[in-house]
mmCIF file of C-alpha atoms and ligand atoms in Angstrom:
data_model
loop_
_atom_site.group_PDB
_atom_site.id
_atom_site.type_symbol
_atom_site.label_atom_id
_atom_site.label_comp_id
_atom_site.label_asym_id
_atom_site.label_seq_id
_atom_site.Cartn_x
_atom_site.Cartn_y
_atom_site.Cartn_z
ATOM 1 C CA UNK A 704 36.915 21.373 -170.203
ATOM 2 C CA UNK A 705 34.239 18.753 -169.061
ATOM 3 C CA UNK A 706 30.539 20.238 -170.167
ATOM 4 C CA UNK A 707 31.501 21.373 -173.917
ATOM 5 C CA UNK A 708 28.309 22.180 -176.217
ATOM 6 C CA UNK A 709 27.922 21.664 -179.555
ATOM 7 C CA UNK A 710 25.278 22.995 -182.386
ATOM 8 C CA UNK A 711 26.286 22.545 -186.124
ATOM 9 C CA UNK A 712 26.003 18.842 -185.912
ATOM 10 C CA UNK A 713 24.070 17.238 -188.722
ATOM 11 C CA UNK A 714 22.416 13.786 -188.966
ATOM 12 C CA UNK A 715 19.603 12.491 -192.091
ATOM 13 C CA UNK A 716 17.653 9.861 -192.202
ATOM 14 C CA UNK A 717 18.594 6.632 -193.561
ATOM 15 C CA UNK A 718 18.534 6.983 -197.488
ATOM 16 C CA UNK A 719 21.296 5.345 -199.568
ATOM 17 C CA UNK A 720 20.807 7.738 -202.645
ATOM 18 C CA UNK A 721 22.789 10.311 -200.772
ATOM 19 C CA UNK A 722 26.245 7.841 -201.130
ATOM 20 C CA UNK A 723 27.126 9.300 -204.274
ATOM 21 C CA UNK A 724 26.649 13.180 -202.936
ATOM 22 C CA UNK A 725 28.896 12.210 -200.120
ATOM 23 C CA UNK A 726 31.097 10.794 -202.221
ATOM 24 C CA UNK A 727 31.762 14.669 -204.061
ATOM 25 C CA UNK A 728 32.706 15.916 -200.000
ATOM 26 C CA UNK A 729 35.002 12.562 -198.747
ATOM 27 C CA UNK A 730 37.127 9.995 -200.019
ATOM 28 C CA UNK A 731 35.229 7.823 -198.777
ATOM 29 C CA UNK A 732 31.142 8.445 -199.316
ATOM 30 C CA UNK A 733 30.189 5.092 -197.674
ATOM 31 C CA UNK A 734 32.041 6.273 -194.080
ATOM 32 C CA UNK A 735 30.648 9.380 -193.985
ATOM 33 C CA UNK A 736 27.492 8.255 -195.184
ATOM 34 C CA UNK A 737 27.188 5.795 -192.028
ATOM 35 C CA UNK A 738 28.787 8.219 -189.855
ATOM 36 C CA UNK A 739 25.855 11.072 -190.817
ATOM 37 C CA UNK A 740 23.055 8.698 -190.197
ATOM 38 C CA UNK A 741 24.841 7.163 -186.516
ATOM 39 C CA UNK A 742 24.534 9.176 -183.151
ATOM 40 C CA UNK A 743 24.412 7.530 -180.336
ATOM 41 C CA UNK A 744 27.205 4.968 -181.737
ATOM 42 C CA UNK A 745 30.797 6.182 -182.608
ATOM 43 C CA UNK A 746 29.313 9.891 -182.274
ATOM 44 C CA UNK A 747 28.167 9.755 -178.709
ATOM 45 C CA UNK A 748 31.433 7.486 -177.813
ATOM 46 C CA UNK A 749 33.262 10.409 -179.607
ATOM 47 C CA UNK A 750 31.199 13.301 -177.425
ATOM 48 C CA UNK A 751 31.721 11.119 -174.397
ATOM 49 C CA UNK A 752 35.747 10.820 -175.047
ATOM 50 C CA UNK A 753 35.934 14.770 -175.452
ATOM 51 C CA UNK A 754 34.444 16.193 -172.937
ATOM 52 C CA UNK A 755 30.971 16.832 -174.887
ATOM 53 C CA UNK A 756 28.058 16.873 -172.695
ATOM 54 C CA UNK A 757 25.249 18.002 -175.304
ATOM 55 C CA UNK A 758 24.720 18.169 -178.737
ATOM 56 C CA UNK A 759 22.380 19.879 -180.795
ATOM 57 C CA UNK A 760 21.581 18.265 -184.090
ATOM 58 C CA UNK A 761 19.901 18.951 -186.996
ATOM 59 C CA UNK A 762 19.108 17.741 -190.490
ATOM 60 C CA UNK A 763 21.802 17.650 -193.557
ATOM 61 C CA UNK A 764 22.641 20.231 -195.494
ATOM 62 C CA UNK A 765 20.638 21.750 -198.196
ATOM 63 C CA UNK A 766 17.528 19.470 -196.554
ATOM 64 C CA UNK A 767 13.885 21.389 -197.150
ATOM 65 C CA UNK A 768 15.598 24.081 -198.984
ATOM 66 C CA UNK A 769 17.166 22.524 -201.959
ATOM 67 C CA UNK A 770 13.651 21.360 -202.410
ATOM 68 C CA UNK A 771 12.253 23.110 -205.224
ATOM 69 C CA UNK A 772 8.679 21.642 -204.710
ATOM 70 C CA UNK A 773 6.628 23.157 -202.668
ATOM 71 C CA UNK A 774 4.775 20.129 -201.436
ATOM 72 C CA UNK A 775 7.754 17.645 -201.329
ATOM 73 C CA UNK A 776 9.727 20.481 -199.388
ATOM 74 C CA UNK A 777 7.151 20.668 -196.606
ATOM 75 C CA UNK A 778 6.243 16.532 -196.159
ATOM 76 C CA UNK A 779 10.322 16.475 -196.236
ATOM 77 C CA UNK A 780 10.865 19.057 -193.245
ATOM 78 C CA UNK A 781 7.661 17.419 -191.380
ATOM 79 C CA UNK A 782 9.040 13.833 -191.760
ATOM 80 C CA UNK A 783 12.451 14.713 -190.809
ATOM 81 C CA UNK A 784 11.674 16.328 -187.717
ATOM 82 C CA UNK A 785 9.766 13.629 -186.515
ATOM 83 C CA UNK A 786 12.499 11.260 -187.326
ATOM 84 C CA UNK A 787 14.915 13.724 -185.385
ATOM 85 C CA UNK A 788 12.726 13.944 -182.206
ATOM 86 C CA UNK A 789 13.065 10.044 -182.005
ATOM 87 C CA UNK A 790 16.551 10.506 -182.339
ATOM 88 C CA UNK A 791 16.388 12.922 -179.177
ATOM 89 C CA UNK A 792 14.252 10.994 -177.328
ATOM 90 C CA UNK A 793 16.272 8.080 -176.895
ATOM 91 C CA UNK A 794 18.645 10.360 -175.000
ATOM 92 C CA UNK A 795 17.061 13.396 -174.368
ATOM 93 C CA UNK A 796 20.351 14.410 -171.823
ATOM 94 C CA UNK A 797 22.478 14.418 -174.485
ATOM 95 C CA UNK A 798 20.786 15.208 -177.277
ATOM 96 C CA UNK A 799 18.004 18.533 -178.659
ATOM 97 C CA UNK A 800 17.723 19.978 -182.158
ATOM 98 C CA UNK A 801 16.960 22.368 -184.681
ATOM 99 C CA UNK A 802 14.388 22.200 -186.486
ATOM 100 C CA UNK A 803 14.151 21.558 -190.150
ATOM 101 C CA UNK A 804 11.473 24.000 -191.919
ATOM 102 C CA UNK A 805 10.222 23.807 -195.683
ATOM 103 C CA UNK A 806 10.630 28.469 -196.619
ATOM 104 C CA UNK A 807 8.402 27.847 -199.797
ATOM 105 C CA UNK A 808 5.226 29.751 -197.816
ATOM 106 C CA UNK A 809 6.015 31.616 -194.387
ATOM 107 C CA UNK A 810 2.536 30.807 -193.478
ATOM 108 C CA UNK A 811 3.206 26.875 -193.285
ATOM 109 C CA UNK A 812 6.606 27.204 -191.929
ATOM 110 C CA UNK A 813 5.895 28.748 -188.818
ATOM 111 C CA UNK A 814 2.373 26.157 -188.263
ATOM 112 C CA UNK A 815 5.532 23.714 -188.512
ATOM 113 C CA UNK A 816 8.041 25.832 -186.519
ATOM 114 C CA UNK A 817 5.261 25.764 -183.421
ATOM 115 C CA UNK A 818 4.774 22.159 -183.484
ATOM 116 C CA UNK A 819 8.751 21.665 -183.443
ATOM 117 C CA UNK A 820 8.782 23.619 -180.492
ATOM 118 C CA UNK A 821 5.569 22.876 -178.686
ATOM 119 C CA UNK A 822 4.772 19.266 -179.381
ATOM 120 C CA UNK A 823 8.318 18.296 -180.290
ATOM 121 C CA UNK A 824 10.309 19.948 -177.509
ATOM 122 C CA UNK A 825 12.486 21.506 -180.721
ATOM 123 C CA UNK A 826 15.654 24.086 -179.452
ATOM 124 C CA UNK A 827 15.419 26.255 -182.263
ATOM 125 C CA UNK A 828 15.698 26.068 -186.613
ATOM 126 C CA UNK A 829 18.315 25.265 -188.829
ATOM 127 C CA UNK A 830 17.731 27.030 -192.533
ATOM 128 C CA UNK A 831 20.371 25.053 -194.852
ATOM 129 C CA UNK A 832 20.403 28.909 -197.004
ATOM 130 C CA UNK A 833 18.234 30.562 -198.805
ATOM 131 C CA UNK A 834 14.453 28.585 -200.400
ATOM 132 C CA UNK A 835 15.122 26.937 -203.678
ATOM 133 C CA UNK A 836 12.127 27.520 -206.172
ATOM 134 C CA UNK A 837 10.590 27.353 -209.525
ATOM 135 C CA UNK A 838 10.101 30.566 -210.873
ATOM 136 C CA UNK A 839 7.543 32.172 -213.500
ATOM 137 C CA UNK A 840 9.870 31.038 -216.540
ATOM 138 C CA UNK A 841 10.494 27.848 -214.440
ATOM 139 C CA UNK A 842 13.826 28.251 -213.430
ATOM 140 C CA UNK A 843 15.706 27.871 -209.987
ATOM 141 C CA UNK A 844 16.346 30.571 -208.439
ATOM 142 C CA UNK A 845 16.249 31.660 -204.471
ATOM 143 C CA UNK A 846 14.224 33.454 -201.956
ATOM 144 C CA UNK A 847 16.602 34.980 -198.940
ATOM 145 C CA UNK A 848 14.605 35.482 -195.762
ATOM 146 C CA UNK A 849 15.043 39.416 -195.891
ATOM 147 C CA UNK A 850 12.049 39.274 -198.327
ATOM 148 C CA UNK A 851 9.402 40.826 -196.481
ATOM 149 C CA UNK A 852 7.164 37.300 -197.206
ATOM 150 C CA UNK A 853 9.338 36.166 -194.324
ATOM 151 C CA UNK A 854 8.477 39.004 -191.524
ATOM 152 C CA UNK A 855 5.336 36.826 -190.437
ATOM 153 C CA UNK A 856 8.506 33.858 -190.075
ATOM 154 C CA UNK A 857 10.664 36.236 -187.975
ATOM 155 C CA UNK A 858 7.488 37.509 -185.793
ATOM 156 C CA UNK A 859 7.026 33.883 -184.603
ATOM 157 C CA UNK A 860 10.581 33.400 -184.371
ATOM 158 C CA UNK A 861 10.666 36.432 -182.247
ATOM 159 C CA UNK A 862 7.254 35.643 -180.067
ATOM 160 C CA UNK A 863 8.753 31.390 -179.594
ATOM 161 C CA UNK A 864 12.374 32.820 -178.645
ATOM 162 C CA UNK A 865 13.931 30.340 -180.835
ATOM 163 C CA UNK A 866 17.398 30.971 -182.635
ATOM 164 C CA UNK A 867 17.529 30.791 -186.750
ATOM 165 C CA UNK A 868 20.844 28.951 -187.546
ATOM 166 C CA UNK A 869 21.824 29.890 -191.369
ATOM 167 C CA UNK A 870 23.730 27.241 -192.734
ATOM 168 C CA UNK A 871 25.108 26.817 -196.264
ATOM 169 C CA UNK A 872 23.959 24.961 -198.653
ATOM 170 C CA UNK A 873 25.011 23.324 -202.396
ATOM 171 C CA UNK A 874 24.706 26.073 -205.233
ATOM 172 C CA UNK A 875 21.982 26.042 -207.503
ATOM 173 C CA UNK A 876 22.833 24.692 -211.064
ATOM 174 C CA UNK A 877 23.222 28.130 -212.177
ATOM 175 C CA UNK A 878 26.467 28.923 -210.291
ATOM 176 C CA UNK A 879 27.048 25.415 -210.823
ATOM 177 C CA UNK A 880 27.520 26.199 -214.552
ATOM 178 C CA UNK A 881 28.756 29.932 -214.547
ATOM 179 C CA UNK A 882 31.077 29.611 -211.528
ATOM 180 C CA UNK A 883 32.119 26.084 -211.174
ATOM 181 C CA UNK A 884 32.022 24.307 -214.005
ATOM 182 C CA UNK A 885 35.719 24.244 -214.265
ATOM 183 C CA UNK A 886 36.437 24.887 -210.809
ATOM 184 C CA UNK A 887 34.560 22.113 -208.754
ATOM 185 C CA UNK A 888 36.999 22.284 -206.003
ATOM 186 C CA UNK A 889 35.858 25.911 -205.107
ATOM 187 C CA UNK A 890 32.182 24.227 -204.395
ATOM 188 C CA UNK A 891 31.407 23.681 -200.580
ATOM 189 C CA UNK A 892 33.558 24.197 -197.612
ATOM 190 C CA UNK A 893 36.466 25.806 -200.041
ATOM 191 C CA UNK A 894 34.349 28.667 -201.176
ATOM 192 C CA UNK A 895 30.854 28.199 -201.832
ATOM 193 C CA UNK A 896 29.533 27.503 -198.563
ATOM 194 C CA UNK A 897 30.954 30.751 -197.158
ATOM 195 C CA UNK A 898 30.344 32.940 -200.140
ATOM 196 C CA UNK A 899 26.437 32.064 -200.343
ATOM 197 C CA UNK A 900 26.030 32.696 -196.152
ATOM 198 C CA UNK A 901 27.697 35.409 -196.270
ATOM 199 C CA UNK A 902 25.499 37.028 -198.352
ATOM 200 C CA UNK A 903 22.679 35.865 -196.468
ATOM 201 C CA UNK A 904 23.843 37.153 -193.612
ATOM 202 C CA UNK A 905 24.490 40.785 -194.861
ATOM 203 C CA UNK A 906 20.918 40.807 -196.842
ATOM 204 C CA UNK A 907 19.674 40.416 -193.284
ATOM 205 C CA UNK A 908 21.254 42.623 -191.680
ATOM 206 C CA UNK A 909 21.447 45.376 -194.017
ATOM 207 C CA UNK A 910 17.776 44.799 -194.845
ATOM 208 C CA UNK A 911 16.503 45.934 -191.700
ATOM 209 C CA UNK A 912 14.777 42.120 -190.527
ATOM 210 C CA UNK A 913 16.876 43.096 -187.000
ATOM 211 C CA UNK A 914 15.294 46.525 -187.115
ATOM 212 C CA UNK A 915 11.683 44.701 -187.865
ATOM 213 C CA UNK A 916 12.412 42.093 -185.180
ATOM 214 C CA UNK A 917 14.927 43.351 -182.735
ATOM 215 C CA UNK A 918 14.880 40.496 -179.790
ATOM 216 C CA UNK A 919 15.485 38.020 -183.007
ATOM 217 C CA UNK A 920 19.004 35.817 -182.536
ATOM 218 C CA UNK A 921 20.895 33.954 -185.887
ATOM 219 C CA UNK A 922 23.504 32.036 -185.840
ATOM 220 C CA UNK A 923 25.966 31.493 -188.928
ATOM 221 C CA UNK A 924 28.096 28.801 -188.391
ATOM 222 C CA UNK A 925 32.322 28.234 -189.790
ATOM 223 C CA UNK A 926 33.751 31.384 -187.403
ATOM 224 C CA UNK A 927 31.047 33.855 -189.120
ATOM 225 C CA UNK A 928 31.986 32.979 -192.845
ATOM 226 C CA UNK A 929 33.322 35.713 -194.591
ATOM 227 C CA UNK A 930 31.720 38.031 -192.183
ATOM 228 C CA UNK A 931 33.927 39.577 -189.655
ATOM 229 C CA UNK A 932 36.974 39.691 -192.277
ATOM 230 C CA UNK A 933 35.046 42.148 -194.258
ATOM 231 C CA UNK A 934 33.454 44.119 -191.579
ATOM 232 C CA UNK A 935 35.426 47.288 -191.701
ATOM 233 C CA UNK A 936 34.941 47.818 -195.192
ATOM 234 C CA UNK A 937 31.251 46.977 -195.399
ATOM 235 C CA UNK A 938 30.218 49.647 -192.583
ATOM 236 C CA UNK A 939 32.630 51.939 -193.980
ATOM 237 C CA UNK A 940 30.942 51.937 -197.522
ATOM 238 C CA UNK A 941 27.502 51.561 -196.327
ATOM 239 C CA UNK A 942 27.863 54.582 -194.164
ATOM 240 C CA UNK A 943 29.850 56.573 -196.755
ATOM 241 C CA UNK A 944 27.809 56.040 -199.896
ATOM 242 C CA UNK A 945 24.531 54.177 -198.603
ATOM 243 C CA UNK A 946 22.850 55.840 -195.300
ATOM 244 C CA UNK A 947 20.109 57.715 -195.816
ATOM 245 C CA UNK A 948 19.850 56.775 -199.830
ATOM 246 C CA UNK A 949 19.272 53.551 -200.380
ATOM 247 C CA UNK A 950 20.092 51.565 -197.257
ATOM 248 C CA UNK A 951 17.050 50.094 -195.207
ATOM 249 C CA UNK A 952 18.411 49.032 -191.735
ATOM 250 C CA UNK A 953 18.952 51.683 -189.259
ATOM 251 C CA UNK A 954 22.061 50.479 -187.536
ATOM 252 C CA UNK A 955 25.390 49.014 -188.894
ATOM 253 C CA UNK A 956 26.337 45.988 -189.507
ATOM 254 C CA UNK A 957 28.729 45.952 -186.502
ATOM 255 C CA UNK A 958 25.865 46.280 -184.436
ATOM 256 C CA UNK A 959 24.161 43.720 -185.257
ATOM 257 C CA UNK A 960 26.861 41.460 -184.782
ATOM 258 C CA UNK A 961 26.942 42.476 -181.626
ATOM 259 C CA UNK A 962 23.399 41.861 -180.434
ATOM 260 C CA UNK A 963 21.490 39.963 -182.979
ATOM 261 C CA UNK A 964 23.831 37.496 -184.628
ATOM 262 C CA UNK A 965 26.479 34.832 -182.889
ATOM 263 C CA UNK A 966 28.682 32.684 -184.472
ATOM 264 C CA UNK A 967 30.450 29.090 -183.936
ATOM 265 C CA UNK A 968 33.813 27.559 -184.452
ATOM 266 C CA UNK A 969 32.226 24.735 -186.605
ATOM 267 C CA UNK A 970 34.420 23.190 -188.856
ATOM 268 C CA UNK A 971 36.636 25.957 -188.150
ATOM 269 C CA UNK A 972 39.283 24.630 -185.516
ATOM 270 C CA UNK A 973 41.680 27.702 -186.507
ATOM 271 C CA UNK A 974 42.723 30.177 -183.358
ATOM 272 C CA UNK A 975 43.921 33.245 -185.502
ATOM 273 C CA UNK A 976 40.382 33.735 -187.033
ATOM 274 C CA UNK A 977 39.168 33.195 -183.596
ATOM 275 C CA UNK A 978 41.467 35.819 -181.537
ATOM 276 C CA UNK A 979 40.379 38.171 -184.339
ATOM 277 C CA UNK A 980 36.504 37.218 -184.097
ATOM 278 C CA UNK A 981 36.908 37.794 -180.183
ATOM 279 C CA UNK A 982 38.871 41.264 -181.376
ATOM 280 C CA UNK A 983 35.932 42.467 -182.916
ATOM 281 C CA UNK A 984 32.244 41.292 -181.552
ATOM 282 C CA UNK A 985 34.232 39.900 -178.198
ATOM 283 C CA UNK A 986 34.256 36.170 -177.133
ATOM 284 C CA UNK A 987 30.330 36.285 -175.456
ATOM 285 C CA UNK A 988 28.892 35.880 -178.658
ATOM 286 C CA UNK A 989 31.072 33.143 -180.281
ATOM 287 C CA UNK A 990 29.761 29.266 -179.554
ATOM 288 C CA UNK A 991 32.012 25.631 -179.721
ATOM 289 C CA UNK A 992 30.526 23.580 -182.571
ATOM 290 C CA UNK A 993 32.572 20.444 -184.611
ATOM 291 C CA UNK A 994 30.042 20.308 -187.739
ATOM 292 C CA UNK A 995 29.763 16.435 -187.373
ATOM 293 C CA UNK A 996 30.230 14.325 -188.950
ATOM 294 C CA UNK A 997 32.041 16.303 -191.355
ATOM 295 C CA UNK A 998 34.769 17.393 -189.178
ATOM 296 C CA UNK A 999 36.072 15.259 -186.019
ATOM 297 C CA UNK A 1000 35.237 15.798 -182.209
ATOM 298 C CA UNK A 1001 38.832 15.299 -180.797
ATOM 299 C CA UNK A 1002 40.407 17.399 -183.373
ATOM 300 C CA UNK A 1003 37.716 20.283 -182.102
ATOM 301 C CA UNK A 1004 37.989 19.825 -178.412
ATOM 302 C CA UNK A 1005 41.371 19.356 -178.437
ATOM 303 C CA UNK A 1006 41.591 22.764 -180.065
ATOM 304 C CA UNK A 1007 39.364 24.720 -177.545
ATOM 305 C CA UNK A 1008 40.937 22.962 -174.394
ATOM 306 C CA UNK A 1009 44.416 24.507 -175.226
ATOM 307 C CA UNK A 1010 43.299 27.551 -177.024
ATOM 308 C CA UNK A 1011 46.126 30.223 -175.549
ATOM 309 C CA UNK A 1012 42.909 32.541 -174.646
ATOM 310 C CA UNK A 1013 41.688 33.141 -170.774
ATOM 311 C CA UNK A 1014 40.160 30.096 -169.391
ATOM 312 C CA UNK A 1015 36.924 32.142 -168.403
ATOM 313 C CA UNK A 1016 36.538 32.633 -172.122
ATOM 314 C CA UNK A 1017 37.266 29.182 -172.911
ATOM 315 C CA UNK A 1018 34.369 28.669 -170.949
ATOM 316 C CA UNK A 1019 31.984 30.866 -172.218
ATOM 317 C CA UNK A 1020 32.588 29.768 -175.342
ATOM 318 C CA UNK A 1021 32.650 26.155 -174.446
ATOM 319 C CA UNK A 1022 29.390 25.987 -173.101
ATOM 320 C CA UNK A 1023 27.761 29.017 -170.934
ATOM 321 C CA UNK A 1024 27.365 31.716 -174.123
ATOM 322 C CA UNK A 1025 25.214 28.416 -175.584
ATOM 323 C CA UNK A 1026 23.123 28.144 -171.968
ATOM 324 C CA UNK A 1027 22.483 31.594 -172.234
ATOM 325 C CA UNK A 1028 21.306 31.747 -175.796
ATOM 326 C CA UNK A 1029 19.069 28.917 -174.970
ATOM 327 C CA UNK A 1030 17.466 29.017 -172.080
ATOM 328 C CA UNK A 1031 15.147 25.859 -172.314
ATOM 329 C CA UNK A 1032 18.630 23.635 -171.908
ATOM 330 C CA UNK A 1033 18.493 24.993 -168.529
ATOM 331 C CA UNK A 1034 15.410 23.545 -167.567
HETATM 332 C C1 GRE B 2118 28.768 21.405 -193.512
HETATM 333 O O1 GRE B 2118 27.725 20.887 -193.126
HETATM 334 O O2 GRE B 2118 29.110 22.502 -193.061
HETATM 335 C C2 GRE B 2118 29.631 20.695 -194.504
HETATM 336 C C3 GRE B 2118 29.045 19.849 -195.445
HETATM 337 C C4 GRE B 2118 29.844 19.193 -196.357
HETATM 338 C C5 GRE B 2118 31.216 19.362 -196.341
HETATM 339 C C6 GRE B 2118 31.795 20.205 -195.422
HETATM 340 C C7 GRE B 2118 31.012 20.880 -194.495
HETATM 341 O O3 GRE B 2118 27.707 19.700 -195.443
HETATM 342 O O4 GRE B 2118 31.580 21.719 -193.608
HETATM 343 ZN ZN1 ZN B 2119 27.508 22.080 -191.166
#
């Protein structure tokens, strides 16, 4: 299909020092180093081959939140959005973004959220996981945006109509040590990345932030992570041991995939998981994504052009569930 719209597609500003990281993900860290910081090169050529009419980008994975400084976290979100909005500018048809938000205080996070969306013309936000931070015996640990520090985030969230994508981010050196020490392959798209999200996702849920903030949308990236596959067995054991004792939220988890949370095919090109993710929240709230420039454009919409699903929901998915969700692309 001509039109296709994608949203887990990442981009950083120029900084060499990130080679070596890339180096842990690809073969080759210099490629995918020059492919992360190019878009309107080989990436637009690659949207323009496919059948990719917009894109919406956002920073690098863990960005602001693998910043345990407070102050570095929040000149790092400000100074990447900027650089992103001159990235969107110079093709502002093709082209809008997420944007990038330091979670250290709620306060300045939404002062920054408003002037992504105001001044900078900003779709929405992209949280690369939970907040890294120093804590009172000064080690890392993580804040998770059910915390009710965050409800002042969500209200404004809620009030601007902007979507909160959760995306994954590298473990902490922690799980570094305890979990992967002598299993580094299980770090990052393997394992990690889902394991971490999908926690994320089910603190939200199950904490009641939908309940708080019911007209809020998130979106979780890689076909829901280890969402949907658990789903029956969550709600089942919430209901059966949890409801009414210790559980906050006031509806199941179901349900709030169903109205509150969507999901995308990025980096996830696999039609199984997707017949089954249509099977059980139904194909109006899954979205087309690659996850550029870590996975490739052709190999994703080559997958959703001959996906043996109706061609209606090929397009939904494609393109108008993403219209719908956000409504300033219309305009
Ligand atoms: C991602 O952004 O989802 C990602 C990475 C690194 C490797 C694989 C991957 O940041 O999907
Ligand atoms: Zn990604």
């Amino acid at each position: 299909m001509k039109g296709k719209i994608i949203l887990e597609e990442h981009v950083s500003m120029p900084d060499e020092s990130l080679i070596p990281l890339l180096s842990f993900v690809s073969r080759n860290g210099r490629d995918l180093y020059d492919a992360l910081i190019d878009l309107h090169g080989q990436r637009l050529a690659d949207m323009n081959a496919n059948g990719v009419e917009f894109a919406i980008i956002s920073d690098n994975p863990g960005g602001a939140q693998s910043l345990r400084d407070p102050t570095a976290a929040a000149a790092y979100a400000v100074k990447s959005n900027n650089y992103i909005a001159q990235l969107v500018d110079r093709a502002p048809e093709r082209f809008g973004a997420f944007a990038a938000l330091s979670m250290h205080d709620a306060e300045t996070a939404v002062k920054e959220l408003q002037r992504c969306v105001q001044d900078l013309g900003m779709l929405g936000v992209m949280l690369h996981d939970g907040q890294e931070y120093l804590n009172d015996q000064g080690e890392i640990s993580t804040r998770y945006y059910d915390d009710p520090r965050f409800d002042v985030f969500w209200a404004a969230v809620q009030e601007l109509q902007t979507p909160v994508y959760i995306h994954p981010k590298p473990p902490v050196p922690s799980e570094l040590r305890q979990l992967y020490g002598s299993r580094p392959w299980l770090i990052g798209p393997t394992f990690s990345f889902a394991r971490d999200a999908t926690f994320h996702i089910l603190a939200l849920c199950t904490g009641g932030v939908f309940d708080r903030f019911p007209d809020v949308k998130v979106i979780v990236g890689h076909l829901g992570e280890n969402v949907l596959g658990q789903l029956g067995r969550i709600d089942h054991w919430l209901e059966k041991r949890d409801r009414g004792r210790i559980l906050p939220a006031k509806r199941t988890v179901r349900e709030y995939m169903e109205t509150n949370v969507f999901i995308t095919t990025a980096g996830y090109f696999s039609t199984a998981p997707l017949t089954y993710a249509i099977t059980e929240i139904g194909a109006d709230r899954i979205l087309f994504s690659v996850d550029t420039p870590y996975e490739n454009i052709a190999e994703g919409a080559t997958w959703l052009d001959t996906l043996p699903i109706s061609h209606s929901d090929v397009a939904k998915i494609g393109r108008l569930n993403t219209l719908k969700l956000f409504p300033r692309l219309q305009s």
